[in-house]
Amino acid sequence: MSSETEPTPYRHIGKPIRRKEDHRLLTGHGEFSDDINAPGQAYAAMVRSPYPHAVISGIDKTMALEMPGVLAVLDGRDVMADGLGPIPHNPIPSTKNDIRLTGPGGGDIFIGPHLPLPTDKARHVGEAVAMVVAETRYQALDAAEAVDVSYRELPHEHGSRRALASDAPSVWNEVPGNVTVDTTFGDPAATDAVFSNAAHVVRMEFHIDRVTGVPLEPRAALAVPEADGFILYAGSGGAVRQKREMLAVLGLEPDQLRVISKDVGGNFGTRNRVYVEFPLVLWAAKRLGRAVKFTASRSEAFLSDYQGRDLVTGVDLALDAEGKFLALRADNISNVGARIVSLSPLGKGTALVTGPYHISVASVRARAVFTNTMPTQAYRSSGRPEVTYALERLIDEAAQQCGFDAVDLRRKNLITAKAMPYRNPIGALYDSGDYEKSMDMAMQLADWDGFAARRAEAEARGKLLGRGIANYVESSTGAPRERADIAVRPDQALIDIAIGTQPSGQGHETSFAQVAADCLGMAVDQVSIVLGDTDRVHVGGGSHSGRSMRMAGTVIVLAVEELIGKGKALAAPHLETDLEHIVFSDGLFRATDSNRTIGLFDLARDVGPDSLNVVRDNDFHDQVFPNGCHVCEIEIDPETGEPTITRHVAVDDVGRAINPLIVDGQTHGGIVQGVGQALWELCVIDPESGQPLAGSFMDYGMPRADAFPMFETTLNEVPSPTNPLGIKAGGEGGTTPALAVITSAIVDALRPLGVDDITMPATPHTIWRAIQAAKEKIPS
């Protein structure tokens, strides 16, 4: 990866330093949730609903309780008897920069309470309706099959459009019609007026279907009772939030629960909300007085992990005769599943429907709909790949229908660097960026002018070569509060920094240490990052929404400044001078009037290390807007429909890149994750039975390394003015344009045959069928 940026004064920031944590992880010394065990632990297994919608008429535990090793069988009645509460997901975006979603008519949003076990009915296949605890895992699994649950099946619906129908079954009696959010943003009247006089109007409808995160490590939890409370070991996106939510479910005091989240084997948003099994094992441990462990199988994860995407959108674009974008209108329907776990995808996507383009007026109707499916949750780039896909595909279609060049049309309408900061018509305030420069860089990196020759060469081999281009802008917000606790350890010449984010492969132990080491003038190896233990980390928003590097980097800078300030005050008497004569650099305090020095660790040893400890909080409310441009070329075999990606170029503006090597890895992973949805991944549900048909990797297509070329990536670093390091975000940009750029390349390859759109995932069979359908339309 190369980078287009000015030289900086930093020693470690901006350097591609290898990750400190990799040796531990690659040599088998990582410690994931299922690796942790406690003496005498029991095992939990869940009884899950086989029906998408059914009243729970009764649960007979008799046979299960008589089986060997069974310690307890618990259901929703026990939950209520013991006073457990619903999980407080707090799903409604609530920071000051978030758009305000409301219920129909501007009323409150009905969330759908999420009790650990339901008392009335099951609302999706795979919902846990009872828990068995036994001496061994296999005894628990066997007994779970013996629990006799009497169900009365109800009509069900899994599609969001059909769930809107007047005769659709209600998932919740409190919400007849299933619409729980219905809010309009922008200026509908002004938008309609512009459309009525536009020279061109182009409309398209899309369903960006449902996928799941399938992190490499299935979720697991171990609850251990102690004399004064409990310890819960569970991988997540942030131990502090998980603790707060489980305290509410179980009615515990803060000092009664310690949550430890060690190494986490993938997240992508999937782990950022509490799962019912976490409070359930704590509850079981409390009742039994012994440790209880739960580990999900892969099939259970497919049935019960929070899932992603699932947006139906209709988008209209108004243009003048020269191709200037005049107005945009969108109708977005988010399938939130059986209850609302997060409205982040709907809210964040709605705010960015106009993307990186200057469009004077716009209006968006944003709706959230209950269905009999697993709840959806923020999934890598939450909501932005969906709206980017719709907008970029619409621009391609506008170019085709109205006779414009697709690149010229984009260039004419991109927001200029001089317009920054720029407020879009929905209200989002873009902080910085040079969108046209990123597009130019991507086209150059992709050898744009050489495409015609490559297409001709492919055609000579009987193949179809297509090219796609997609610009994007995404937002990074997240929980605004972060804390850094700094402790100086002179005996080991180390600085400990406890921080409230939670990595799942992002390299926080390295990049955070780079920031602190730079500020202190030390080696990166002299900074140790402490994560994921609520006895050490008391405040923090976790890792989501691209917030970690920006939030943590900012509060680390502030905390180190405070540490240096404390050190100067303590060093002055040691160096026999006044405070104003003390300076700090390269780990040393120096008296400018005598040139005497004392090192930070020597000072800590003399005054006592606790004298230099720092606890620094910071509230960060400003949004940042990473952006970029990707170009892709795909070759298609018209006989089989097989697509082959031959080139993928990415230019991303992440603000200042703290570690370009880590950012490059994030970009690669993000591209692959987005391409996975475009070409292979789909959570298929049988419409008649409501049964998920993708319950294992035999049924759910996943991207593989051999399906990709070597990516060509570079950075267009435009520092953000919102924070001292100029950081935006680097974890989601690879995913955001991937759906659009892949589909556009496929359509470009097939357009000569008469194909002007294709649904995702664009599997070989889907492409082959589109080719055959186009052939049937051609007059003989």
Short mmCIF file of N, CA and C in Angstrom, two decimals, residues 467-574:
data_model
loop_
_atom_site.label_atom_id
_atom_site.label_comp_id
_atom_site.label_asym_id
_atom_site.label_seq_id
_atom_site.Cartn_x
_atom_site.Cartn_y
_atom_site.Cartn_z
N ARG A 467 -16.32 -3.83 -16.26
CA ARG A 467 -15.62 -2.94 -15.33
C ARG A 467 -16.65 -2.16 -14.51
N GLY A 468 -16.39 -2.03 -13.24
CA GLY A 468 -17.24 -1.24 -12.37
C GLY A 468 -16.43 -0.20 -11.63
N ILE A 469 -17.07 0.92 -11.31
CA ILE A 469 -16.46 1.94 -10.49
C ILE A 469 -17.50 2.42 -9.49
N ALA A 470 -17.08 2.68 -8.26
CA ALA A 470 -18.02 3.14 -7.24
C ALA A 470 -17.31 4.09 -6.29
N ASN A 471 -17.89 5.27 -6.10
CA ASN A 471 -17.45 6.19 -5.07
C ASN A 471 -18.28 5.94 -3.81
N TYR A 472 -17.72 6.27 -2.67
CA TYR A 472 -18.49 6.07 -1.43
C TYR A 472 -18.08 7.10 -0.40
N VAL A 473 -18.99 7.34 0.51
CA VAL A 473 -18.68 8.04 1.76
C VAL A 473 -19.42 7.30 2.86
N GLU A 474 -18.78 7.13 3.99
CA GLU A 474 -19.43 6.50 5.13
C GLU A 474 -19.18 7.34 6.36
N SER A 475 -19.92 7.08 7.40
CA SER A 475 -19.79 7.88 8.61
C SER A 475 -19.24 7.03 9.74
N SER A 476 -18.53 7.67 10.64
CA SER A 476 -18.04 6.99 11.84
C SER A 476 -18.47 7.81 13.04
N THR A 477 -19.30 7.20 13.87
CA THR A 477 -19.79 7.87 15.07
C THR A 477 -19.49 6.98 16.27
N GLY A 478 -20.51 6.32 16.80
CA GLY A 478 -20.31 5.40 17.90
C GLY A 478 -20.47 6.06 19.25
N ALA A 479 -20.45 5.22 20.29
CA ALA A 479 -20.57 5.71 21.66
C ALA A 479 -19.53 6.80 21.89
N PRO A 480 -19.94 7.96 22.41
CA PRO A 480 -19.02 9.11 22.42
C PRO A 480 -17.97 9.11 23.52
N ARG A 481 -18.16 8.32 24.56
CA ARG A 481 -17.27 8.43 25.71
C ARG A 481 -16.20 7.35 25.70
N GLU A 482 -14.95 7.77 25.99
CA GLU A 482 -13.85 6.82 26.09
C GLU A 482 -12.93 7.28 27.22
N ARG A 483 -12.26 6.32 27.83
CA ARG A 483 -11.35 6.61 28.94
C ARG A 483 -10.03 5.89 28.73
N ALA A 484 -8.95 6.57 29.13
CA ALA A 484 -7.63 5.94 29.18
C ALA A 484 -7.11 6.00 30.61
N ASP A 485 -6.72 4.85 31.15
CA ASP A 485 -6.08 4.76 32.47
C ASP A 485 -4.61 4.45 32.24
N ILE A 486 -3.73 5.36 32.63
CA ILE A 486 -2.30 5.16 32.42
C ILE A 486 -1.63 4.86 33.76
N ALA A 487 -0.84 3.80 33.77
CA ALA A 487 -0.04 3.44 34.94
C ALA A 487 1.42 3.29 34.50
N VAL A 488 2.33 3.90 35.25
CA VAL A 488 3.76 3.80 34.95
C VAL A 488 4.35 2.68 35.79
N ARG A 489 5.06 1.77 35.13
CA ARG A 489 5.66 0.63 35.82
C ARG A 489 7.17 0.72 35.70
N PRO A 490 7.83 1.44 36.62
CA PRO A 490 9.28 1.67 36.49
C PRO A 490 10.11 0.39 36.61
N ASP A 491 9.60 -0.61 37.35
CA ASP A 491 10.37 -1.84 37.52
C ASP A 491 10.57 -2.58 36.21
N GLN A 492 9.63 -2.39 35.25
CA GLN A 492 9.77 -3.06 33.95
C GLN A 492 9.93 -2.07 32.80
N ALA A 493 10.06 -0.80 33.13
CA ALA A 493 10.19 0.26 32.11
C ALA A 493 9.05 0.17 31.10
N LEU A 494 7.83 0.05 31.65
CA LEU A 494 6.65 -0.09 30.82
C LEU A 494 5.60 0.94 31.20
N ILE A 495 4.79 1.29 30.21
CA ILE A 495 3.60 2.11 30.43
C ILE A 495 2.39 1.24 30.13
N ASP A 496 1.51 1.07 31.11
CA ASP A 496 0.24 0.36 30.90
C ASP A 496 -0.85 1.37 30.57
N ILE A 497 -1.60 1.09 29.52
CA ILE A 497 -2.74 1.93 29.19
C ILE A 497 -3.96 1.03 29.05
N ALA A 498 -4.93 1.22 29.96
CA ALA A 498 -6.19 0.49 29.88
C ALA A 498 -7.18 1.33 29.09
N ILE A 499 -7.83 0.68 28.12
CA ILE A 499 -8.72 1.40 27.21
C ILE A 499 -9.97 0.56 26.98
N GLY A 500 -11.11 1.20 26.73
CA GLY A 500 -12.39 0.50 26.71
C GLY A 500 -12.86 -0.02 25.38
N THR A 501 -12.00 -0.03 24.37
CA THR A 501 -12.39 -0.68 23.12
C THR A 501 -12.07 -2.18 23.22
N GLN A 502 -12.44 -2.95 22.21
CA GLN A 502 -12.22 -4.39 22.26
C GLN A 502 -11.87 -4.89 20.87
N PRO A 503 -10.61 -5.26 20.63
CA PRO A 503 -10.25 -5.72 19.29
C PRO A 503 -10.77 -7.11 18.99
N SER A 504 -11.01 -7.36 17.72
CA SER A 504 -11.33 -8.71 17.25
C SER A 504 -10.54 -8.97 15.98
N GLY A 505 -9.27 -8.50 16.00
CA GLY A 505 -8.39 -8.66 14.86
C GLY A 505 -7.88 -7.37 14.27
N GLN A 506 -8.23 -6.21 14.88
CA GLN A 506 -7.86 -4.92 14.31
C GLN A 506 -6.47 -4.43 14.70
N GLY A 507 -5.79 -5.09 15.61
CA GLY A 507 -4.42 -4.69 15.95
C GLY A 507 -4.32 -3.55 16.93
N HIS A 508 -5.27 -3.44 17.87
CA HIS A 508 -5.25 -2.33 18.81
C HIS A 508 -4.01 -2.32 19.69
N GLU A 509 -3.50 -3.49 20.05
CA GLU A 509 -2.34 -3.53 20.93
C GLU A 509 -1.14 -2.85 20.29
N THR A 510 -1.12 -2.82 18.96
CA THR A 510 -0.01 -2.18 18.25
C THR A 510 -0.31 -0.72 17.95
N SER A 511 -1.43 -0.44 17.31
CA SER A 511 -1.69 0.93 16.86
C SER A 511 -1.89 1.88 18.03
N PHE A 512 -2.55 1.44 19.09
CA PHE A 512 -2.71 2.31 20.26
C PHE A 512 -1.35 2.59 20.89
N ALA A 513 -0.50 1.56 20.94
CA ALA A 513 0.84 1.74 21.50
C ALA A 513 1.66 2.70 20.65
N GLN A 514 1.45 2.69 19.35
CA GLN A 514 2.17 3.63 18.47
C GLN A 514 1.85 5.07 18.85
N VAL A 515 0.57 5.36 19.12
CA VAL A 515 0.17 6.71 19.48
C VAL A 515 0.83 7.13 20.79
N ALA A 516 0.73 6.30 21.81
CA ALA A 516 1.31 6.65 23.11
C ALA A 516 2.82 6.75 23.03
N ALA A 517 3.45 5.81 22.33
CA ALA A 517 4.91 5.83 22.22
C ALA A 517 5.40 7.09 21.51
N ASP A 518 4.65 7.51 20.50
CA ASP A 518 5.01 8.74 19.79
C ASP A 518 4.95 9.95 20.72
N CYS A 519 3.87 10.03 21.49
CA CYS A 519 3.70 11.17 22.40
C CYS A 519 4.75 11.18 23.50
N LEU A 520 5.21 9.99 23.91
CA LEU A 520 6.15 9.89 25.02
C LEU A 520 7.61 9.82 24.57
N GLY A 521 7.82 9.65 23.25
CA GLY A 521 9.18 9.53 22.76
C GLY A 521 9.84 8.24 23.17
N MET A 522 9.05 7.17 23.21
CA MET A 522 9.56 5.86 23.64
C MET A 522 9.42 4.85 22.51
N ALA A 523 9.92 3.65 22.76
CA ALA A 523 9.73 2.55 21.83
C ALA A 523 8.31 2.00 21.96
N VAL A 524 7.77 1.50 20.87
CA VAL A 524 6.41 0.96 20.88
C VAL A 524 6.32 -0.20 21.87
N ASP A 525 7.39 -0.98 21.99
CA ASP A 525 7.36 -2.14 22.90
C ASP A 525 7.35 -1.74 24.37
N GLN A 526 7.52 -0.45 24.66
CA GLN A 526 7.47 0.01 26.05
C GLN A 526 6.06 0.39 26.49
N VAL A 527 5.10 0.22 25.60
CA VAL A 527 3.71 0.55 25.91
C VAL A 527 2.89 -0.73 25.83
N SER A 528 2.19 -1.04 26.90
CA SER A 528 1.34 -2.22 26.96
C SER A 528 -0.12 -1.78 27.03
N ILE A 529 -0.94 -2.32 26.14
CA ILE A 529 -2.36 -1.94 26.09
C ILE A 529 -3.17 -3.01 26.81
N VAL A 530 -3.98 -2.56 27.78
CA VAL A 530 -4.82 -3.45 28.59
C VAL A 530 -6.26 -3.31 28.11
N LEU A 531 -6.90 -4.45 27.82
CA LEU A 531 -8.23 -4.44 27.21
C LEU A 531 -9.11 -5.52 27.83
N GLY A 532 -10.42 -5.30 27.78
CA GLY A 532 -11.39 -6.38 27.94
C GLY A 532 -11.61 -6.95 29.31
N ASP A 533 -11.27 -6.23 30.37
CA ASP A 533 -11.50 -6.72 31.73
C ASP A 533 -12.10 -5.57 32.53
N THR A 534 -13.35 -5.71 32.96
CA THR A 534 -14.03 -4.60 33.62
C THR A 534 -13.49 -4.30 35.02
N ASP A 535 -12.59 -5.13 35.55
CA ASP A 535 -11.88 -4.75 36.76
C ASP A 535 -10.74 -3.77 36.46
N ARG A 536 -10.32 -3.73 35.20
CA ARG A 536 -9.26 -2.79 34.78
C ARG A 536 -9.81 -1.67 33.90
N VAL A 537 -10.86 -1.97 33.15
CA VAL A 537 -11.44 -1.01 32.21
C VAL A 537 -12.85 -0.69 32.69
N HIS A 538 -13.07 0.52 33.13
CA HIS A 538 -14.35 0.87 33.76
C HIS A 538 -15.26 1.68 32.85
N VAL A 539 -14.70 2.31 31.84
CA VAL A 539 -15.48 3.14 30.92
C VAL A 539 -14.99 2.85 29.52
N GLY A 540 -15.91 2.80 28.57
CA GLY A 540 -15.49 2.62 27.18
C GLY A 540 -16.62 2.13 26.32
N GLY A 541 -16.63 2.57 25.09
CA GLY A 541 -17.74 2.26 24.18
C GLY A 541 -17.55 1.03 23.34
N GLY A 542 -16.41 0.32 23.51
CA GLY A 542 -16.20 -0.87 22.70
C GLY A 542 -15.80 -0.54 21.28
N SER A 543 -15.77 -1.57 20.45
CA SER A 543 -15.36 -1.42 19.05
C SER A 543 -16.56 -1.59 18.14
N HIS A 544 -16.94 -0.52 17.52
CA HIS A 544 -18.03 -0.53 16.55
C HIS A 544 -18.01 0.80 15.82
N SER A 545 -18.65 0.85 14.66
CA SER A 545 -18.84 2.09 13.92
C SER A 545 -17.53 2.77 13.53
N GLY A 546 -16.44 2.02 13.44
CA GLY A 546 -15.16 2.62 13.09
C GLY A 546 -14.66 3.62 14.12
N ARG A 547 -15.06 3.45 15.40
CA ARG A 547 -14.76 4.46 16.42
C ARG A 547 -13.43 4.25 17.13
N SER A 548 -12.89 3.04 17.11
CA SER A 548 -11.85 2.66 18.07
C SER A 548 -10.59 3.51 17.96
N MET A 549 -10.01 3.60 16.76
CA MET A 549 -8.74 4.31 16.63
C MET A 549 -8.91 5.78 16.91
N ARG A 550 -10.02 6.35 16.45
CA ARG A 550 -10.25 7.78 16.63
C ARG A 550 -10.50 8.12 18.11
N MET A 551 -11.42 7.36 18.72
CA MET A 551 -11.76 7.62 20.12
C MET A 551 -10.57 7.31 21.04
N ALA A 552 -9.97 6.14 20.85
CA ALA A 552 -8.85 5.75 21.71
C ALA A 552 -7.64 6.64 21.45
N GLY A 553 -7.33 6.91 20.20
CA GLY A 553 -6.19 7.75 19.89
C GLY A 553 -6.31 9.13 20.51
N THR A 554 -7.51 9.71 20.44
CA THR A 554 -7.73 11.05 20.99
C THR A 554 -7.55 11.04 22.50
N VAL A 555 -8.18 10.09 23.20
CA VAL A 555 -8.09 10.11 24.67
C VAL A 555 -6.70 9.71 25.13
N ILE A 556 -5.98 8.89 24.36
CA ILE A 556 -4.59 8.56 24.73
C ILE A 556 -3.72 9.81 24.63
N VAL A 557 -3.89 10.60 23.58
CA VAL A 557 -3.13 11.84 23.45
C VAL A 557 -3.41 12.76 24.65
N LEU A 558 -4.67 12.90 25.00
CA LEU A 558 -5.03 13.77 26.13
C LEU A 558 -4.48 13.23 27.45
N ALA A 559 -4.54 11.91 27.63
CA ALA A 559 -4.04 11.31 28.87
C ALA A 559 -2.53 11.45 28.98
N VAL A 560 -1.82 11.26 27.87
CA VAL A 560 -0.36 11.39 27.90
C VAL A 560 0.03 12.85 28.19
N GLU A 561 -0.72 13.79 27.63
CA GLU A 561 -0.46 15.20 27.95
C GLU A 561 -0.60 15.45 29.45
N GLU A 562 -1.61 14.83 30.06
CA GLU A 562 -1.81 15.00 31.49
C GLU A 562 -0.69 14.32 32.27
N LEU A 563 -0.25 13.15 31.81
CA LEU A 563 0.87 12.45 32.44
C LEU A 563 2.13 13.31 32.40
N ILE A 564 2.40 13.89 31.25
CA ILE A 564 3.60 14.73 31.11
C ILE A 564 3.49 15.96 32.02
N GLY A 565 2.27 16.53 32.09
CA GLY A 565 2.08 17.67 32.98
C GLY A 565 2.34 17.32 34.43
N LYS A 566 1.84 16.17 34.88
CA LYS A 566 2.11 15.71 36.25
C LYS A 566 3.61 15.51 36.45
N GLY A 567 4.24 14.89 35.45
CA GLY A 567 5.67 14.60 35.55
C GLY A 567 6.50 15.86 35.63
N LYS A 568 6.12 16.88 34.87
CA LYS A 568 6.87 18.14 34.94
C LYS A 568 6.81 18.74 36.34
N ALA A 569 5.61 18.72 36.93
CA ALA A 569 5.45 19.29 38.27
C ALA A 569 6.28 18.52 39.30
N LEU A 570 6.37 17.20 39.14
CA LEU A 570 7.14 16.39 40.08
C LEU A 570 8.64 16.44 39.80
N ALA A 571 9.00 16.67 38.53
CA ALA A 571 10.42 16.70 38.16
C ALA A 571 11.10 18.00 38.58
N ALA A 572 10.32 19.08 38.64
CA ALA A 572 10.92 20.39 38.92
C ALA A 572 11.73 20.40 40.22
N PRO A 573 11.17 19.95 41.34
CA PRO A 573 11.99 19.96 42.57
C PRO A 573 13.18 19.00 42.50
N HIS A 574 13.03 17.89 41.78
CA HIS A 574 14.15 16.96 41.64
C HIS A 574 15.29 17.60 40.86
#
